[in-house]
Coordinates of N, CA, C and O in Angstrom, one line a residue:
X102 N 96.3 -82.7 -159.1 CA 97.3 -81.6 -158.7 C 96.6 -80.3 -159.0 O 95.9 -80.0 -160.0
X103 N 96.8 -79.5 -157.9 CA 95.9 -77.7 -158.1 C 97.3 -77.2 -158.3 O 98.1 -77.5 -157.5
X104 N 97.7 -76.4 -159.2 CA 97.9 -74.6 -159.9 C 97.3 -73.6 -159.8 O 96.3 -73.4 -160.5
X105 N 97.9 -72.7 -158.7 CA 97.5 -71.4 -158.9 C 98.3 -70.4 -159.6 O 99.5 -70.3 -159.2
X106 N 97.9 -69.8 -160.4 CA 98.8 -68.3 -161.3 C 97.9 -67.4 -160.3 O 96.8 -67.7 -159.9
X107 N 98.8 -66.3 -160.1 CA 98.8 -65.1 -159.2 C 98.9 -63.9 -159.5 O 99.6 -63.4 -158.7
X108 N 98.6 -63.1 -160.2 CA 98.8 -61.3 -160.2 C 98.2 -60.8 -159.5 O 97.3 -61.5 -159.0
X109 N 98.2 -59.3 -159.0 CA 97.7 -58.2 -158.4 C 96.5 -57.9 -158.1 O 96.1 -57.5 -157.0
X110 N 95.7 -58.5 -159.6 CA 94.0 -58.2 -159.5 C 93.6 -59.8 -159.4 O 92.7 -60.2 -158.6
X111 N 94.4 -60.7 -160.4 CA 93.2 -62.2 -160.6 C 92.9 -61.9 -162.0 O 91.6 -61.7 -161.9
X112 N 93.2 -61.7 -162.8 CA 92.4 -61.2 -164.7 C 93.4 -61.3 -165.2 O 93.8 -62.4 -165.3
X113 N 94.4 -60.2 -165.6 CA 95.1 -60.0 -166.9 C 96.4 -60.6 -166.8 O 96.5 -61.2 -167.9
X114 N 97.6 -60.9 -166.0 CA 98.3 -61.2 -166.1 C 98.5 -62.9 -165.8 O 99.1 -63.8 -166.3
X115 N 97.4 -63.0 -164.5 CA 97.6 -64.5 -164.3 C 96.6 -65.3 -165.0 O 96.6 -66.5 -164.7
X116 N 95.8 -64.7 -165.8 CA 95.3 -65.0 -166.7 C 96.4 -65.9 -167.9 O 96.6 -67.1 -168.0
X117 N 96.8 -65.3 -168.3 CA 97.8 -65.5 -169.4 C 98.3 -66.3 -168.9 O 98.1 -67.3 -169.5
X118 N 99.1 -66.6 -167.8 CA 100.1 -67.2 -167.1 C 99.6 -68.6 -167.1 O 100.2 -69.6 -167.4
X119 N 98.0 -68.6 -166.7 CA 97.3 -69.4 -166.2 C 97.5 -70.6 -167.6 O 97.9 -71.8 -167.5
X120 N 96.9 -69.8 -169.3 CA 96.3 -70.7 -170.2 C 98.1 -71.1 -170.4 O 98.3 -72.3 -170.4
X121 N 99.1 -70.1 -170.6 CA 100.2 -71.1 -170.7 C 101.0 -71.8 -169.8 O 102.2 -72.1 -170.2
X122 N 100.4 -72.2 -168.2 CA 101.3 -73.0 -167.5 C 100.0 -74.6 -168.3 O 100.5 -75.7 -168.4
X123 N 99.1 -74.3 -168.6 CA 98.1 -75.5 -169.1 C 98.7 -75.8 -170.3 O 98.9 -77.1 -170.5
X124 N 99.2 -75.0 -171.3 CA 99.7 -75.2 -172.8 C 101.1 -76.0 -172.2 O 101.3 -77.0 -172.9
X125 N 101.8 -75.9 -171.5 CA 102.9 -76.5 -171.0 C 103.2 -77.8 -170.3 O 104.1 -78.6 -170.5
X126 N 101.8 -77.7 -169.2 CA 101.2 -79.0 -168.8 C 100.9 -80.2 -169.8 O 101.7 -81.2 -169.8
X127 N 100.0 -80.1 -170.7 CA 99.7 -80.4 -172.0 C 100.9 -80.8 -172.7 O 100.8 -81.9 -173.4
X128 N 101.5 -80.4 -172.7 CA 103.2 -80.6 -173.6 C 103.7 -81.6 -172.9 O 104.2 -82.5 -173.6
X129 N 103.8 -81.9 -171.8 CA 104.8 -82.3 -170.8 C 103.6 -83.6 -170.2 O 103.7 -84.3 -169.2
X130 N 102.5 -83.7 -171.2 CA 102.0 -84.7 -170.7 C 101.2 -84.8 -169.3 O 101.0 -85.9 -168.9
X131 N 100.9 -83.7 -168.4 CA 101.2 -83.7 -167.2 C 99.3 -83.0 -167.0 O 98.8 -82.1 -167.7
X132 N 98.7 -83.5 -166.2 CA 97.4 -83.0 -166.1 C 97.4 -82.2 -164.4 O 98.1 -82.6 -163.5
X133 N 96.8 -81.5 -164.4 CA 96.4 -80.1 -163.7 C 95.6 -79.4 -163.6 O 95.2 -78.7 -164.6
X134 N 95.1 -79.2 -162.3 CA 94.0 -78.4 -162.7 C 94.6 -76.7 -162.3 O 95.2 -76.4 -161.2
X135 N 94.4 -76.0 -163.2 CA 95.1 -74.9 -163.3 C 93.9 -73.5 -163.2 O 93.0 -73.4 -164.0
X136 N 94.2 -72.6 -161.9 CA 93.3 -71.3 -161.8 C 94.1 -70.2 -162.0 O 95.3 -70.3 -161.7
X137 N 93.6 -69.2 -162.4 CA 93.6 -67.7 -162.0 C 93.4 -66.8 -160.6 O 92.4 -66.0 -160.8
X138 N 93.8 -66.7 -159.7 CA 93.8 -65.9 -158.7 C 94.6 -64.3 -158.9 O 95.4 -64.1 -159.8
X139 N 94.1 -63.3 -157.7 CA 94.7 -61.9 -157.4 C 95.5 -62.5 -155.8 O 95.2 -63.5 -155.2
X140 N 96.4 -61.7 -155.5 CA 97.1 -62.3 -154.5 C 96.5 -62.2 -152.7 O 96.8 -62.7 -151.7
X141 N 95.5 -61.3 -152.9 CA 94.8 -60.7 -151.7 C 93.5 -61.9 -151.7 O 92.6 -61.9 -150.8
X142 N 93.5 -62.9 -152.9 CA 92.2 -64.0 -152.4 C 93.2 -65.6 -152.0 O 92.6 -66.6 -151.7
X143 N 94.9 -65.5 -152.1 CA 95.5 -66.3 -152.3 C 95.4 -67.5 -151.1 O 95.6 -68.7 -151.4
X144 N 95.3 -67.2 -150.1 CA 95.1 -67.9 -148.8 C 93.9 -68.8 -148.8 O 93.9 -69.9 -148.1
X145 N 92.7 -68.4 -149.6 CA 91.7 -69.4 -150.0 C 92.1 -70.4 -151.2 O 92.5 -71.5 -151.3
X146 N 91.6 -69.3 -152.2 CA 92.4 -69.8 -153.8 C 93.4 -71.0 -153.5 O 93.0 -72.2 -153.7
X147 N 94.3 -70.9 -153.0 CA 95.5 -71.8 -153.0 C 95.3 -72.2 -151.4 O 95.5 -71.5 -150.5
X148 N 94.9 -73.0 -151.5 CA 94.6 -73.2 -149.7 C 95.3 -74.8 -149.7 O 96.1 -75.4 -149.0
X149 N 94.5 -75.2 -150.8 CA 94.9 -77.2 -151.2 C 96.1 -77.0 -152.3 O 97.0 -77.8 -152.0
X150 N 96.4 -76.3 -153.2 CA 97.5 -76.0 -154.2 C 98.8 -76.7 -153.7 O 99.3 -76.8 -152.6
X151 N 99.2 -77.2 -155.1 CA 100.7 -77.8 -154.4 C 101.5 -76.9 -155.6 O 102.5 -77.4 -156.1
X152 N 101.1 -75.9 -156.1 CA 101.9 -74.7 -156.8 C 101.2 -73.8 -156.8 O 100.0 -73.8 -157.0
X153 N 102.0 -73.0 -156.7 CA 101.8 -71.2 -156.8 C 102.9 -70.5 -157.4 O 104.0 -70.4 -157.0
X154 N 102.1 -69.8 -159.0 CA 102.6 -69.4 -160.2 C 102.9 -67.9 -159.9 O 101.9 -67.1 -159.5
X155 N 104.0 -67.4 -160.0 CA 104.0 -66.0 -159.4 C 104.7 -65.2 -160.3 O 105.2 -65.9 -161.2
X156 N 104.9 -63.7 -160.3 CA 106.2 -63.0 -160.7 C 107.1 -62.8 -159.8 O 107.2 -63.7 -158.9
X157 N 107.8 -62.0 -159.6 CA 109.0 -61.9 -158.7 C 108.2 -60.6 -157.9 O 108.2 -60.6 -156.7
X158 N 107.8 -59.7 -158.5 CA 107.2 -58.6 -157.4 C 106.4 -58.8 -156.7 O 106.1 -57.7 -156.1
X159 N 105.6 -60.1 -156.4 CA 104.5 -60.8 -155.6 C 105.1 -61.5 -154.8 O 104.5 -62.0 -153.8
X160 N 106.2 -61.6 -155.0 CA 106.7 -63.6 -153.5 C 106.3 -62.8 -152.4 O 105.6 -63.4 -151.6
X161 N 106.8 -61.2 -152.1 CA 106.9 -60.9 -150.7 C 105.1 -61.3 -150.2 O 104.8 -61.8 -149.1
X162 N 104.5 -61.2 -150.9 CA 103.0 -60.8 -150.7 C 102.0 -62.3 -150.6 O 100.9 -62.5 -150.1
X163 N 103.0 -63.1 -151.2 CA 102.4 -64.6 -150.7 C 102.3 -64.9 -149.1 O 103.1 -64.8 -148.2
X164 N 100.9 -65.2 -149.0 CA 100.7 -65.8 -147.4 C 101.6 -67.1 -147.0 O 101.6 -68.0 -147.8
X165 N 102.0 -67.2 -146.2 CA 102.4 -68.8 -145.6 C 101.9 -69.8 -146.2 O 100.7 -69.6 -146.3
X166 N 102.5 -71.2 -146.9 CA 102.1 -72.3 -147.7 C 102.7 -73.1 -147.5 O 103.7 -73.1 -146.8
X167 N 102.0 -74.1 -148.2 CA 103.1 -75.5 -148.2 C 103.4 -75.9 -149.4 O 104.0 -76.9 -149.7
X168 N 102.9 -74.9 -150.3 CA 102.5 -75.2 -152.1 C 104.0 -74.6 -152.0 O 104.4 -74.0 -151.0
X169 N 104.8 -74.9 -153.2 CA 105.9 -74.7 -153.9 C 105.9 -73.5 -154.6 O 105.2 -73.6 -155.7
X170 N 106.3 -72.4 -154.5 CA 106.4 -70.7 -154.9 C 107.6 -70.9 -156.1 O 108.8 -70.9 -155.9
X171 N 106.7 -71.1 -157.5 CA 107.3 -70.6 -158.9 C 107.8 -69.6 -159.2 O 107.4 -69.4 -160.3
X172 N 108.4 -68.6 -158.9 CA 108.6 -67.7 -159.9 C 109.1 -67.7 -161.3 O 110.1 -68.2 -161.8
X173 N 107.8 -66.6 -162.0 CA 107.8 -66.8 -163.8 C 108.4 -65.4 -164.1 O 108.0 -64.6 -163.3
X174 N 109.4 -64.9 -165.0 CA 110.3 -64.0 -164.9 C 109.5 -63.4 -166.1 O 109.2 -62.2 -166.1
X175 N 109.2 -64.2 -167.3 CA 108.6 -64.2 -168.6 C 107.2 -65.0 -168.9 O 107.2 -65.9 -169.7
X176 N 105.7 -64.6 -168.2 CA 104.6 -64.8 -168.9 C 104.5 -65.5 -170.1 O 103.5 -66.1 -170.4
X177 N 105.5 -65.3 -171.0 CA 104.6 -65.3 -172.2 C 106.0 -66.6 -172.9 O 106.1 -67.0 -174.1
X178 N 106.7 -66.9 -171.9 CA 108.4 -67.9 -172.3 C 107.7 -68.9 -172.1 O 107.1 -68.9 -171.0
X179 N 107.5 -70.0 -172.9 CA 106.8 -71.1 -172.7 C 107.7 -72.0 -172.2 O 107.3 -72.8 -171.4
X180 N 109.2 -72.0 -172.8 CA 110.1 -73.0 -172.1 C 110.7 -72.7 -170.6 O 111.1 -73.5 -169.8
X181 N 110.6 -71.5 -170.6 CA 110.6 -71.4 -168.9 C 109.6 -71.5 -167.6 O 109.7 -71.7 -166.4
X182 N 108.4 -71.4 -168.7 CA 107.5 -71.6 -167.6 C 107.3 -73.5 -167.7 O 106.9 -74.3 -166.7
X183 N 107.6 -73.9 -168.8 CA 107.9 -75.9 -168.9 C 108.7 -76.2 -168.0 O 108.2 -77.0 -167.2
X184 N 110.3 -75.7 -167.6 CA 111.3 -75.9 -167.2 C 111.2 -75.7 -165.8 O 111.4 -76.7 -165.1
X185 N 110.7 -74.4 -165.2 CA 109.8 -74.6 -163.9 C 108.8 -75.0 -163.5 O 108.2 -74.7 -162.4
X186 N 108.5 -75.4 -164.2 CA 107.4 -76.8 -163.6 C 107.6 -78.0 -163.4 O 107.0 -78.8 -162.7
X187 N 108.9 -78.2 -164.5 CA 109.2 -79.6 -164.1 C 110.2 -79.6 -163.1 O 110.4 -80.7 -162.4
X188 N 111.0 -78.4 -162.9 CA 112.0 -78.3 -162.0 C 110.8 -78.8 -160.4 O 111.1 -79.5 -159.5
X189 N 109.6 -78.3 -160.6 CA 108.7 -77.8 -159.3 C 108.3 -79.4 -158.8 O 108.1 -79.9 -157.7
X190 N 108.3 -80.1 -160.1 CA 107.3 -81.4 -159.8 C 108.4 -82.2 -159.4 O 108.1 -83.2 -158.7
X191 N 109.2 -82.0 -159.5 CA 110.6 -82.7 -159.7 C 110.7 -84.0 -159.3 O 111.7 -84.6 -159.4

């Protein structure tokens, strides 16, 4: 399974997002391979992805997919970012 986390640039925020959708994967028993992307490389990045980790001020900015659009309200909420994930894998 591919995860992409998404911010503005690709570094700081989906960064973070990135090591705790993995700390949560890990929890939940659940293996993934999990990246870092900016949203302007997302069309490649996420090309095979069956998720895409986002905030809410990015959905408009997602290209067309077939990957399942997360939105994370809280980066740094580890049971929300668990809870939608398993809501995702469902």
């Amino acid at each position: 399974m591919k995860i992409v986390a998404i911010c503005g640039v690709g570094v700081g925020t989906s960064g973070i997002l990135k090591v705790n959708a993995e700390r949560a994967l890990a929890r939940l028993g659940i293996e993934a391979d999990v990246s870092a992307s900016d949203v302007g490389s997302l069309e490649v990045s996420a090309a095979d992805a069956q998720i895409i980790l986002t905030s809410p001020e990015l959905v408009d900015k997602i290209p067309p997919t077939w990957a399942d659009i997360v939105v994370i309200d809280n980066y740094v909420d580890h049971a929300e970012i668990e809870r939608k994930l398993l809501d995702a894998l469902g």
